[in-house]
Tab-separated table of C-alpha atoms and ligand atoms in Angstrom:
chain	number	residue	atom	x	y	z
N	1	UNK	CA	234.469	-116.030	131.290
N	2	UNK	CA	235.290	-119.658	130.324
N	3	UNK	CA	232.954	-122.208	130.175
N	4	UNK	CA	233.458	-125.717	131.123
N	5	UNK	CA	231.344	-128.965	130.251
N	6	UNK	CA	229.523	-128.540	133.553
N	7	UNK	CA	227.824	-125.099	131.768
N	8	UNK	CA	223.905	-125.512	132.217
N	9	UNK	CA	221.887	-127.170	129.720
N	10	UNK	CA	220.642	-123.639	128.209
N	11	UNK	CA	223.860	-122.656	128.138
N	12	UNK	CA	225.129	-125.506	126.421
N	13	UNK	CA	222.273	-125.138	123.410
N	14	UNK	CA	223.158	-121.345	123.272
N	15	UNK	CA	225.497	-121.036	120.298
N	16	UNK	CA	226.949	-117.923	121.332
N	17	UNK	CA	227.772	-119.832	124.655
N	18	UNK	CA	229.668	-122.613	122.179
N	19	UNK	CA	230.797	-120.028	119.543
N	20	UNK	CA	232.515	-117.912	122.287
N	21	UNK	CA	234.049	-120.771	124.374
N	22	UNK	CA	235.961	-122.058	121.306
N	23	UNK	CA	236.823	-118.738	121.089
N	24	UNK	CA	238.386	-118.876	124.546
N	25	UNK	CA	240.491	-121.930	124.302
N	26	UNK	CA	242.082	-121.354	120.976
N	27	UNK	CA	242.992	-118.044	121.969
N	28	UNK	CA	244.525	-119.076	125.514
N	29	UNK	CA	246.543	-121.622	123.330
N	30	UNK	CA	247.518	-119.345	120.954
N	31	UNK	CA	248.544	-116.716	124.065
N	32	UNK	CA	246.866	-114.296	122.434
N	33	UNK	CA	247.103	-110.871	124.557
N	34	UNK	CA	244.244	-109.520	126.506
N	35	UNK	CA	243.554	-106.571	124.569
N	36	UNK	CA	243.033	-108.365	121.041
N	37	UNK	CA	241.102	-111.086	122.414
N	38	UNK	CA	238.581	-108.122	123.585
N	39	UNK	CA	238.560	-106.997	119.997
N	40	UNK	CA	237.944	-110.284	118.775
N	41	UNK	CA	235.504	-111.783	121.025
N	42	UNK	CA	233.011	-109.405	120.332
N	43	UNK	CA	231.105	-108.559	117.084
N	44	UNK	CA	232.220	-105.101	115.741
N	45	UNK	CA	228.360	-104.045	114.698
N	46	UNK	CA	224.949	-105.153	115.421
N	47	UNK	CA	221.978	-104.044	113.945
N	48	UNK	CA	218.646	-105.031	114.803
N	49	UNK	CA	215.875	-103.845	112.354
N	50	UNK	CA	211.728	-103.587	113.122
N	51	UNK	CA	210.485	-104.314	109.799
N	52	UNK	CA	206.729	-103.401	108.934
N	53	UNK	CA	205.089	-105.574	105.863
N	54	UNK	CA	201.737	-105.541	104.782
N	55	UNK	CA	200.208	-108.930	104.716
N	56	UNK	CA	198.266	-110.342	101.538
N	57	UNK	CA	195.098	-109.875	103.438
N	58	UNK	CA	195.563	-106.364	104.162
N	59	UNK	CA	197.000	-106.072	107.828
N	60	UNK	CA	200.486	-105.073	108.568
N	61	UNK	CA	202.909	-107.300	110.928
N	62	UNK	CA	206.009	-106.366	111.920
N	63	UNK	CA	209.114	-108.812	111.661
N	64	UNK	CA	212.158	-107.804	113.332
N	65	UNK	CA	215.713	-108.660	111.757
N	66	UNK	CA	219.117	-108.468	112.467
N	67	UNK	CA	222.984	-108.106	110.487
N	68	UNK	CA	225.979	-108.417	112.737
N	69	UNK	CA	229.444	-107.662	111.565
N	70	UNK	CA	231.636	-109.897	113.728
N	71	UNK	CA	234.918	-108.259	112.128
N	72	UNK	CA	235.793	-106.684	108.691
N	73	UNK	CA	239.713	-107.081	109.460
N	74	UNK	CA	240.871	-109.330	106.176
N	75	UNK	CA	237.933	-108.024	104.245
N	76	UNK	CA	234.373	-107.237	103.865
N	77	UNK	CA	232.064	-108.885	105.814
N	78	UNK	CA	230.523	-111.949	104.456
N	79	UNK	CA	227.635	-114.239	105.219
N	80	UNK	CA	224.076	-115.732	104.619
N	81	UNK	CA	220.921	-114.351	105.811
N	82	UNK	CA	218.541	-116.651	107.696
N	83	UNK	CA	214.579	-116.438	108.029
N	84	UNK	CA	213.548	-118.761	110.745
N	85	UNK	CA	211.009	-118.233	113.753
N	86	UNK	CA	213.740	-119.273	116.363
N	87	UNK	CA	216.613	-116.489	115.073
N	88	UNK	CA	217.791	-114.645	117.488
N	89	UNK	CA	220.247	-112.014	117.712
N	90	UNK	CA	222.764	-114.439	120.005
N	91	UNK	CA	222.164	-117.079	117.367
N	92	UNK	CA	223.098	-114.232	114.302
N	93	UNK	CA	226.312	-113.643	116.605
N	94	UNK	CA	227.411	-116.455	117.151
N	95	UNK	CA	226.826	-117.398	113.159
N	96	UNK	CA	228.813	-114.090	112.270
N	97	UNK	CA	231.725	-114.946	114.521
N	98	UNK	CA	232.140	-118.841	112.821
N	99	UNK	CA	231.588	-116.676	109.171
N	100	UNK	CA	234.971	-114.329	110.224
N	101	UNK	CA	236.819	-117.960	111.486
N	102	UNK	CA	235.660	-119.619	108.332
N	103	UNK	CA	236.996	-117.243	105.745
N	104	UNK	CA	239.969	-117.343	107.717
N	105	UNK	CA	240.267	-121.279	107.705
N	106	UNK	CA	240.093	-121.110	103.726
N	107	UNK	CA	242.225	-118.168	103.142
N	108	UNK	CA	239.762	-115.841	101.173
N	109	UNK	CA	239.803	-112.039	101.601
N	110	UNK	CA	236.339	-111.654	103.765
N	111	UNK	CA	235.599	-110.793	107.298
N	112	UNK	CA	232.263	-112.768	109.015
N	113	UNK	CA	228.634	-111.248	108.994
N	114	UNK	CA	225.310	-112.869	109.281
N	115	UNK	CA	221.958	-111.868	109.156
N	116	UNK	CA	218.438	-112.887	109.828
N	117	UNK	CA	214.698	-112.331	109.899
N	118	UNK	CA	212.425	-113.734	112.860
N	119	UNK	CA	209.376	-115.324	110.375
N	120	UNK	CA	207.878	-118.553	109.761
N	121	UNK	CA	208.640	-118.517	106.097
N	122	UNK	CA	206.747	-121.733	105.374
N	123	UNK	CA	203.319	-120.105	106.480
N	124	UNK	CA	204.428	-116.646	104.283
N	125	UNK	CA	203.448	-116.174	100.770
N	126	UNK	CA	205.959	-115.371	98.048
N	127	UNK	CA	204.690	-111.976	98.168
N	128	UNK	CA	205.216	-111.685	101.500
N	129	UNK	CA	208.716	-113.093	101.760
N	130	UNK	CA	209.131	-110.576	98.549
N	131	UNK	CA	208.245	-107.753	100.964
N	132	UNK	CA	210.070	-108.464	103.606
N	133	UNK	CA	213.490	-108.956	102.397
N	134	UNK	CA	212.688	-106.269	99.907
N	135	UNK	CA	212.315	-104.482	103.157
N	136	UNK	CA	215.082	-105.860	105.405
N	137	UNK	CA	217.252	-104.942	102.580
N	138	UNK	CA	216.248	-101.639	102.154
N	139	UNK	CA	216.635	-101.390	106.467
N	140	UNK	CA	220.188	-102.550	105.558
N	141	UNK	CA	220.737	-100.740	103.082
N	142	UNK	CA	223.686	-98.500	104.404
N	143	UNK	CA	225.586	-101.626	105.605
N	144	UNK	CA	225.677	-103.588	103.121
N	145	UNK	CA	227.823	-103.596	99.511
N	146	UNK	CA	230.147	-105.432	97.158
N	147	UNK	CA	232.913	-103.769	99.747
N	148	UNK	CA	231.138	-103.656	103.210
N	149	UNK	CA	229.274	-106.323	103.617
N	150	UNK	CA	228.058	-109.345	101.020
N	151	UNK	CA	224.805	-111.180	102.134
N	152	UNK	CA	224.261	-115.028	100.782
N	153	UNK	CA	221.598	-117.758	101.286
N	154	UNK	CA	221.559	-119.841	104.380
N	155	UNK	CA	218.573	-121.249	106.070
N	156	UNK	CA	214.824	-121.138	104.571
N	157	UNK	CA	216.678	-118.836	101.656
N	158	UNK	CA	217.925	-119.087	97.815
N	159	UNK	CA	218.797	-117.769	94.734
N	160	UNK	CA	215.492	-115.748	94.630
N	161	UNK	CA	215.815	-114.097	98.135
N	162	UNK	CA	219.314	-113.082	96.726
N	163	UNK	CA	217.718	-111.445	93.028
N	164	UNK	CA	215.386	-109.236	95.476
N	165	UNK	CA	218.020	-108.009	97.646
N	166	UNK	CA	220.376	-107.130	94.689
N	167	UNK	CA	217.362	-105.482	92.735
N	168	UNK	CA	216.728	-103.569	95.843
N	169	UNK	CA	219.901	-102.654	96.622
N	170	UNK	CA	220.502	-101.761	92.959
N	171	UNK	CA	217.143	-100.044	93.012
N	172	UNK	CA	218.471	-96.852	95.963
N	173	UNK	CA	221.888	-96.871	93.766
N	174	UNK	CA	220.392	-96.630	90.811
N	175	UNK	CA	222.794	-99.226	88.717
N	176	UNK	CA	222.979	-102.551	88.829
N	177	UNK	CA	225.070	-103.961	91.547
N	178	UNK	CA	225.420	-107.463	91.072
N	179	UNK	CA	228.283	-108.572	93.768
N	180	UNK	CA	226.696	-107.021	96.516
N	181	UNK	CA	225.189	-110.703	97.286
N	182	UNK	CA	226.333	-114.142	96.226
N	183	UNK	CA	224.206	-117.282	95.865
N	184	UNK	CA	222.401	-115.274	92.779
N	185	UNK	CA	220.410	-117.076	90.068
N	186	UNK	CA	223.153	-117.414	86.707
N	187	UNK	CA	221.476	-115.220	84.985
N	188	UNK	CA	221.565	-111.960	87.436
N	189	UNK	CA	225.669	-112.701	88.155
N	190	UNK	CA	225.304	-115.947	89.848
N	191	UNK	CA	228.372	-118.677	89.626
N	192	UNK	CA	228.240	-122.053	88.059
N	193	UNK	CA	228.654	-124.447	90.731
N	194	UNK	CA	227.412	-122.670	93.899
N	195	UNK	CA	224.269	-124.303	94.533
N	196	UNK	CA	226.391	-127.295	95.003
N	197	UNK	CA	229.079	-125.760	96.581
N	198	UNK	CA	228.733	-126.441	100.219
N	199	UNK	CA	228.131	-130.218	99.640
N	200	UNK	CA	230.758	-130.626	96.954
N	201	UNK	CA	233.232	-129.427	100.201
N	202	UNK	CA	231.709	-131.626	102.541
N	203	UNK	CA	232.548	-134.563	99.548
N	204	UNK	CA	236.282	-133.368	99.096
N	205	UNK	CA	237.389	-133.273	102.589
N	206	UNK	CA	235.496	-136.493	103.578
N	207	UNK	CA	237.167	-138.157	100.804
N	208	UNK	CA	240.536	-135.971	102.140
N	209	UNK	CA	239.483	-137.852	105.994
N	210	UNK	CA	238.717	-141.391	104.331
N	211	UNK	CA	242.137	-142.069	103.256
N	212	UNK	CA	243.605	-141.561	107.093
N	213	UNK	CA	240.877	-144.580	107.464
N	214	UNK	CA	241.762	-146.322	104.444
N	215	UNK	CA	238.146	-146.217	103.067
N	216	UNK	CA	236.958	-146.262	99.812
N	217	UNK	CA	233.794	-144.484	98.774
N	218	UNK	CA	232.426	-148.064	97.872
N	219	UNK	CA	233.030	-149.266	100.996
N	220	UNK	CA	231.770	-146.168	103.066
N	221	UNK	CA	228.370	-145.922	105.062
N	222	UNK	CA	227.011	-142.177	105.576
N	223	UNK	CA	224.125	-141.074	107.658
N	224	UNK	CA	222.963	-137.564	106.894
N	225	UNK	CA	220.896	-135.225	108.049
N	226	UNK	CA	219.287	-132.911	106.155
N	227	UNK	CA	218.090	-133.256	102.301
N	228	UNK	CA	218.084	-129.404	101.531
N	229	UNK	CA	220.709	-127.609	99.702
N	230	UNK	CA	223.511	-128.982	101.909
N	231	UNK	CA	222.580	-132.324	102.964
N	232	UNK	CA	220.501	-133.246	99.684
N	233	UNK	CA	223.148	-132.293	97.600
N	234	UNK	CA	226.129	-133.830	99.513
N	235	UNK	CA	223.558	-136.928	99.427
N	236	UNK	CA	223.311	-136.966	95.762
N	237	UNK	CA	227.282	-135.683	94.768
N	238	UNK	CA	228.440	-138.689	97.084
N	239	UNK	CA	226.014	-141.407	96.139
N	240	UNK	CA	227.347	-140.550	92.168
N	241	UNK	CA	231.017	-141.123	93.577
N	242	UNK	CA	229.885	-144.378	95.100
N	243	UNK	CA	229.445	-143.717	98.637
N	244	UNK	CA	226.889	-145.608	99.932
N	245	UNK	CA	224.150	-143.504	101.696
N	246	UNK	CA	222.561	-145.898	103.617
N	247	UNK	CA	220.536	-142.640	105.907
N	248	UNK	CA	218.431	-139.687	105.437
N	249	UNK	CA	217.337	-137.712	107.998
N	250	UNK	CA	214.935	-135.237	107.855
N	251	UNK	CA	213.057	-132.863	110.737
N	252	UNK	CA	209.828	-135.458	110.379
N	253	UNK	CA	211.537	-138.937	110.285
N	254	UNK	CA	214.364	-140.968	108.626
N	255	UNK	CA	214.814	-143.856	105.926
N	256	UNK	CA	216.567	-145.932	106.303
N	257	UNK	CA	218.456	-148.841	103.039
N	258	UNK	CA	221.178	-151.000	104.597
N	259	UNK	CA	222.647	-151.422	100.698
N	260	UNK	CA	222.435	-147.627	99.885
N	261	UNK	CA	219.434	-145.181	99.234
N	262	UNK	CA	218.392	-144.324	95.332
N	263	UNK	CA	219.253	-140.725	96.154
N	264	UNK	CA	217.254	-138.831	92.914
N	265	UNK	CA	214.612	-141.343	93.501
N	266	UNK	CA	214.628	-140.755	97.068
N	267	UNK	CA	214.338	-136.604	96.129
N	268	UNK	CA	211.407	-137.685	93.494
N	269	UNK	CA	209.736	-139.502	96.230
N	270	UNK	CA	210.092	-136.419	98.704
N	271	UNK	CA	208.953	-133.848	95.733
N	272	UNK	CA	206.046	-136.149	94.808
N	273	UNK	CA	204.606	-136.416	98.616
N	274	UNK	CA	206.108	-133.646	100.465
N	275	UNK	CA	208.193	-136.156	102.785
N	276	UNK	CA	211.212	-138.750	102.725
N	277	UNK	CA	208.787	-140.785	105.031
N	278	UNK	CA	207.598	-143.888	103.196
N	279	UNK	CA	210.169	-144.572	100.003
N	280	UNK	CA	209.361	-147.719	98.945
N	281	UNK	CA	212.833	-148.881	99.004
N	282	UNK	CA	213.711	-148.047	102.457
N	283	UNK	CA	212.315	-148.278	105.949
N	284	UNK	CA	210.848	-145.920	108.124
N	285	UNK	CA	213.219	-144.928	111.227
N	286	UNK	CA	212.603	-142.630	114.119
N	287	UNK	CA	214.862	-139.542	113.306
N	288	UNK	CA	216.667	-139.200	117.042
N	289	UNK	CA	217.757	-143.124	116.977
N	290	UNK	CA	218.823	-143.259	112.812
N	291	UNK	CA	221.809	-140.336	114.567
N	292	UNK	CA	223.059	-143.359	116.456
N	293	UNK	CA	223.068	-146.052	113.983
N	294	UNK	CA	226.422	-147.816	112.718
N	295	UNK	CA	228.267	-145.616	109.759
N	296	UNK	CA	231.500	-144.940	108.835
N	297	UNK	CA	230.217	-141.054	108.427
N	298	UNK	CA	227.982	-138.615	110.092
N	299	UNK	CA	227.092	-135.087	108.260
N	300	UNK	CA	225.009	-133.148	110.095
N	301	UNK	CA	223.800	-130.621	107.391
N	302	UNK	CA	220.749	-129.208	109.288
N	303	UNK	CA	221.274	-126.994	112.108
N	304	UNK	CA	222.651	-126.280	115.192
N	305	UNK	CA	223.122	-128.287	118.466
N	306	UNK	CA	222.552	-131.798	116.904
N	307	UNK	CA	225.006	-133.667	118.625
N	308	UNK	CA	225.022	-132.664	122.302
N	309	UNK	CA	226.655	-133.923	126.063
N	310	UNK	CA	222.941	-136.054	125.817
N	311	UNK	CA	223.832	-138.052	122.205
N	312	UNK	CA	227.863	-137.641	121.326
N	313	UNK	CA	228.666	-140.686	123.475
N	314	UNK	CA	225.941	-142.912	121.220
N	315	UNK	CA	227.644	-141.715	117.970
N	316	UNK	CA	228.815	-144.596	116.157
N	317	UNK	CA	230.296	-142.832	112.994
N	318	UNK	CA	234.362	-142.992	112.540
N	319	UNK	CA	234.183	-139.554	110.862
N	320	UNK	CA	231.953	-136.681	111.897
N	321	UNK	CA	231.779	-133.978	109.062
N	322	UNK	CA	229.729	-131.073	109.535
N	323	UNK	CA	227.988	-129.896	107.554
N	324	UNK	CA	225.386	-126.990	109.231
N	325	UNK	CA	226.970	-124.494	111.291
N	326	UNK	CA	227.356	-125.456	114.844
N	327	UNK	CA	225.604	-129.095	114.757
N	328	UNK	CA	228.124	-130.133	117.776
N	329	UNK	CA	228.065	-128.441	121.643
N	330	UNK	CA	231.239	-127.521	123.464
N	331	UNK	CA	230.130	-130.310	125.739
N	332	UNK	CA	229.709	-133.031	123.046
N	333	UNK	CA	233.647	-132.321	121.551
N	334	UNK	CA	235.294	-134.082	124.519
N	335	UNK	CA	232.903	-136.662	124.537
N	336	UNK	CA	233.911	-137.403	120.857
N	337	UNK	CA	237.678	-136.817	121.208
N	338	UNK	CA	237.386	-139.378	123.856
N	339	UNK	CA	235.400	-141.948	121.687
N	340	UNK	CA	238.086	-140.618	118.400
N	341	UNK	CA	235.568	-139.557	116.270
N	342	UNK	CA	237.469	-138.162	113.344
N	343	UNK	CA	235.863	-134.569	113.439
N	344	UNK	CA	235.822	-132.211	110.213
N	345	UNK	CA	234.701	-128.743	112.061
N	346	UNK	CA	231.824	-126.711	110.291
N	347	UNK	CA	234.540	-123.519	109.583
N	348	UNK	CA	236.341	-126.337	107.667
N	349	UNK	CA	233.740	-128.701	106.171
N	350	UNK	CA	231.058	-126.513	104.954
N	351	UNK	CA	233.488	-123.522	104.058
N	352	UNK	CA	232.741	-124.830	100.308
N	353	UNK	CA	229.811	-122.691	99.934
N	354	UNK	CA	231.586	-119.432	100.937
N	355	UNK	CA	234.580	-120.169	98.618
N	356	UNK	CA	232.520	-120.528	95.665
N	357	UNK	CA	230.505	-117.303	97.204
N	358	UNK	CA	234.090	-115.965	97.249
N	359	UNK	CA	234.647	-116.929	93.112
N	360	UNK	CA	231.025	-115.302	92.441
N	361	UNK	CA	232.009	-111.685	93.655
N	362	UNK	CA	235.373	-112.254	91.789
N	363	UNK	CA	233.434	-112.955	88.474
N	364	UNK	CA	230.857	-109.997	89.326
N	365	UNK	CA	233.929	-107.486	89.799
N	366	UNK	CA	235.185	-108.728	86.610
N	367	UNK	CA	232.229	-109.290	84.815
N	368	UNK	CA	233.890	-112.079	83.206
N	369	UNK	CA	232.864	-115.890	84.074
N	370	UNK	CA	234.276	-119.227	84.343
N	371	UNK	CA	233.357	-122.474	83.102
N	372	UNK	CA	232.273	-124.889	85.926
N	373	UNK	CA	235.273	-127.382	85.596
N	374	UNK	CA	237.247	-124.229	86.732
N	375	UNK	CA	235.003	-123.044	89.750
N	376	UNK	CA	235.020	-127.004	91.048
N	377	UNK	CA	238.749	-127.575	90.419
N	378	UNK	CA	239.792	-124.141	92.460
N	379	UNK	CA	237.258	-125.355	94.902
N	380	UNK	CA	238.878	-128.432	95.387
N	381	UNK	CA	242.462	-126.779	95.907
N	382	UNK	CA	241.212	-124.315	98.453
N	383	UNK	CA	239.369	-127.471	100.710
N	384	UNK	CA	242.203	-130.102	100.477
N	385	UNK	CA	244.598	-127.222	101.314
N	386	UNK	CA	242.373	-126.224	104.282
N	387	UNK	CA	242.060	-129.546	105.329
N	388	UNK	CA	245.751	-130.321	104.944
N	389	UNK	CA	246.834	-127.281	106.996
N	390	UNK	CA	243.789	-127.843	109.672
N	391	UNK	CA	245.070	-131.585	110.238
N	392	UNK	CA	248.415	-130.901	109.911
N	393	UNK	CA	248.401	-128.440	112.476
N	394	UNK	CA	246.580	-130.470	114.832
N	395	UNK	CA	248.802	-133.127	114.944
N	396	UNK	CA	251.920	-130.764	115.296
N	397	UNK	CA	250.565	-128.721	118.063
N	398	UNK	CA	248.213	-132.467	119.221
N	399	UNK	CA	245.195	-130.349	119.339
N	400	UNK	CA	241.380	-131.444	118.154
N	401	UNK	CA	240.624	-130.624	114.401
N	402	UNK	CA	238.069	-127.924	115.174
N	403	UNK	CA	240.897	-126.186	118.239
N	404	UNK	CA	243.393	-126.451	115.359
N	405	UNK	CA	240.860	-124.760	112.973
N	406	UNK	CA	240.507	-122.012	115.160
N	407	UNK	CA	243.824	-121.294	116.134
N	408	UNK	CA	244.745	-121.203	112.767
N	409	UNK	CA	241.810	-118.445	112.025
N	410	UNK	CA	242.394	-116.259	115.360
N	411	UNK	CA	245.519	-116.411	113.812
N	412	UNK	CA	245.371	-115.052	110.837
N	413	UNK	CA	242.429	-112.643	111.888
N	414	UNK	CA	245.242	-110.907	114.832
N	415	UNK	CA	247.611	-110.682	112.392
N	416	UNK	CA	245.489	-108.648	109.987
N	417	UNK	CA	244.445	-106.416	112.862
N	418	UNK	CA	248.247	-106.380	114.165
N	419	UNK	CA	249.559	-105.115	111.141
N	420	UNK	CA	246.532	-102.532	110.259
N	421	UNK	CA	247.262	-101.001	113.894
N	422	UNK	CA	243.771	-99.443	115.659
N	423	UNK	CA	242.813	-96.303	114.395
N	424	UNK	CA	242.402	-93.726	117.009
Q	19	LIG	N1	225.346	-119.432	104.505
Q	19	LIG	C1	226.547	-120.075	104.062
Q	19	LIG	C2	227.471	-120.338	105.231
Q	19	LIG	O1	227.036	-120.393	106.357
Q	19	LIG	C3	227.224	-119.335	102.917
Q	19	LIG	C4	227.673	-117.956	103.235
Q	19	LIG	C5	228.200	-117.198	102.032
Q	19	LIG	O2	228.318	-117.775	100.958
Q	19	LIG	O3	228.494	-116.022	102.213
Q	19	LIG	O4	228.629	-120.588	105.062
């Protein structure tokens, strides 16, 4: 089945629905045959877990969870775990599928997994979280390892989720495992430089877009939205290379500095009161109409289905670079091809976070670790050779940035499976 931009407005907001009609048109460009597109169009293992916890006041609740393997072809599979109350096991998909093209984008030896607890974590305890990824974990437990499948942090998780899934894990094998997550706290196997990782990327390859534009960072605007470990960190990396962040969005309002926000101010004022809402130096914005406002660049760093058929013809930014995984719908790309937004697809622009994943279970298998000037300058190669290859192949094949990004990863994904042969 291929979608078109008439698809229904569920359909639209579905990611699988977006994930799996990019799918479609990069593989119809890239004539890839029937048969492979069937093995790539599906993931190659779901799992959906019933997880019973015991609640700090005594009753027991049952969370259910989910890891998909989307495809294990170039390597192990490899992606975060989310605990939200809106997962959902097309939503896990979906995110599993854009892990495999990802990896693929930035050349590192990892299929695409992704996994996820239905919870409200902000109403949980730390015990409770404790329990339940202890418990998802051990659920897991036979799919996962530092050669089958390597969990990370994504949404509403961190270094700490990460130290109780390795110390379970480690726990049934009875040795310490460390690279069978990444995103770890330094001191249980973690990398320098990955908590900044993902925004660090999203700084190289805007810088990488700005010079097609002939933009300085001085005389660059950027909305973004999102001030947790992607957007607050791309906030504060860029604002210290002299971009000016005149934007902050966040999922109860916007600020909004005409001159440029005090970014580490801005993240005292948020720690000190709970909010962005109400920094002295700013104004006050309503968060749907800041989207809109005139910037040079947009970075979506919060979640999916942002920018939609409703918004993408308001857009005013020159350069979209996305940072959350799926912020635009299949409906919303033509919309901003037609208006030449400069896009920087999510497999490209926040594949920084998975690279320096990638360098962590390097260092774990080695046990021997780098300095941080060495994790940020191989980061840096990896992205401005992504980008380079993404943008150079759109422009000799004149496809969009994110078609180009896919083609390249189908790509490289068929081969692997081409030259493995099936197994029978
Ligand atoms: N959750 C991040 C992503 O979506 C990182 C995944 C990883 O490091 O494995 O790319």
């Amino acid at each position: 089945m291929v979608l078109d931009a008439t698809a229904s407005a569920d359909q639209e907001i579905n990611p699988w629905e977006s994930a799996a009609h990019r799918f479609d048109e990069a593989a119809e460009l890239l004539k890839l045959d029937d048969g492979m597109r069937k093995v790539l169009r599906q993931p190659a293992m779901e799992l959906t877990v019933n997880i019973p916890v015991v609640l700090d006041d005594g009753r027991i609740e049952v969370f259910t969870g989910y890891r998909v393997q989307h495809s294990i072809a170039r390597g192990p599979a490899k992606g975060g775990v989310r605990f939200a109350p809106d997962v959902s096991l097309d939503e896990v998909r979906a995110l599993a599928a854009w892990m495999t093209w990802k990896c693929a984008v930035v050349n590192i030896p990892f299929g695409g997994g992704k996994g996820g607890v239905i919870c409200e974590p902000h109403l949980l305890s730390e015990s409770e979280l404790e329990r339940i990824t202890r418990r998802y974990t051990a659920e897991i437990y036979e799919f996962i390892g530092p050669e089958r499948d390597v969990p990370a942090p994504d949404v509403n998780t961190n270094a700490q989720t990460m130290a109780w899934i390795m110390d379970t894990y480690s726990m049934h094998k009875r040795h310490t495992v460390t690279a069978v997550v990444t995103g770890k706290p330094l001191e249980l196997g973690g990398s320098l430089g990955r908590p900044e990782a993902t925004g660090r990327g999203c700084m190289i390859v805007t810088m990488e877009a700005l010079k097609r534009f002939g933009l300085t960072p001085e005389t660059t605007r950027v909305i973004i939205q999102g001030f947790g470990n992607v957007g607050g960190m791309a906030a504060r990396l860029m604002s210290q290379r002299g971009f000016k962040i005149t934007c902050i969005i966040e999922y109860d309002g916007a600020v909004f500095n005409a001159h440029g926000l005090d970014i580490d101010a801005l993240l005292e004022h948020r720690t000190e009161t709970g909010s962005i809402r109400g920094f002295p130096e700013a104004e006050d914005m309503d968060k749907d109409e800041a989207l809109l406002m005139e910037c040079d660049v947009l970075i979506p760093a919060a979640h999916e289905n942002t920018i939609t058929s409703s918004n993408a013809g308001a857009i005013k930014a020159r350069i979209l670079c996305e940072g959350a995984n799926g912020p635009t719908t299949f409906a919303a790309d033509s919309i901003l091809a037609e208006n030449k937004v400069f896009v920087i697809p999510d497999i490209l622009a926040n594949a920084g976070g998975v690279t320096v994943s990638y360098f962590e279970w390097v260092q774990d298998r080695q046990g021997y670790f780098w300095n941080l000037g060495l994790v940020n300058d191989r980061l840096e190669e990896i992205m401005v050779a992504s980008f380079q290859a993404v943008t150079g192949y759109a422009e000799k094949h004149r496809v969009r940035n994110r078609t180009a990004a896919y083609m390249l990863a189908l790509d490289r994904v068929a081969n692997a499976i081409k030259q493995r042969g099936l197994y029978a």
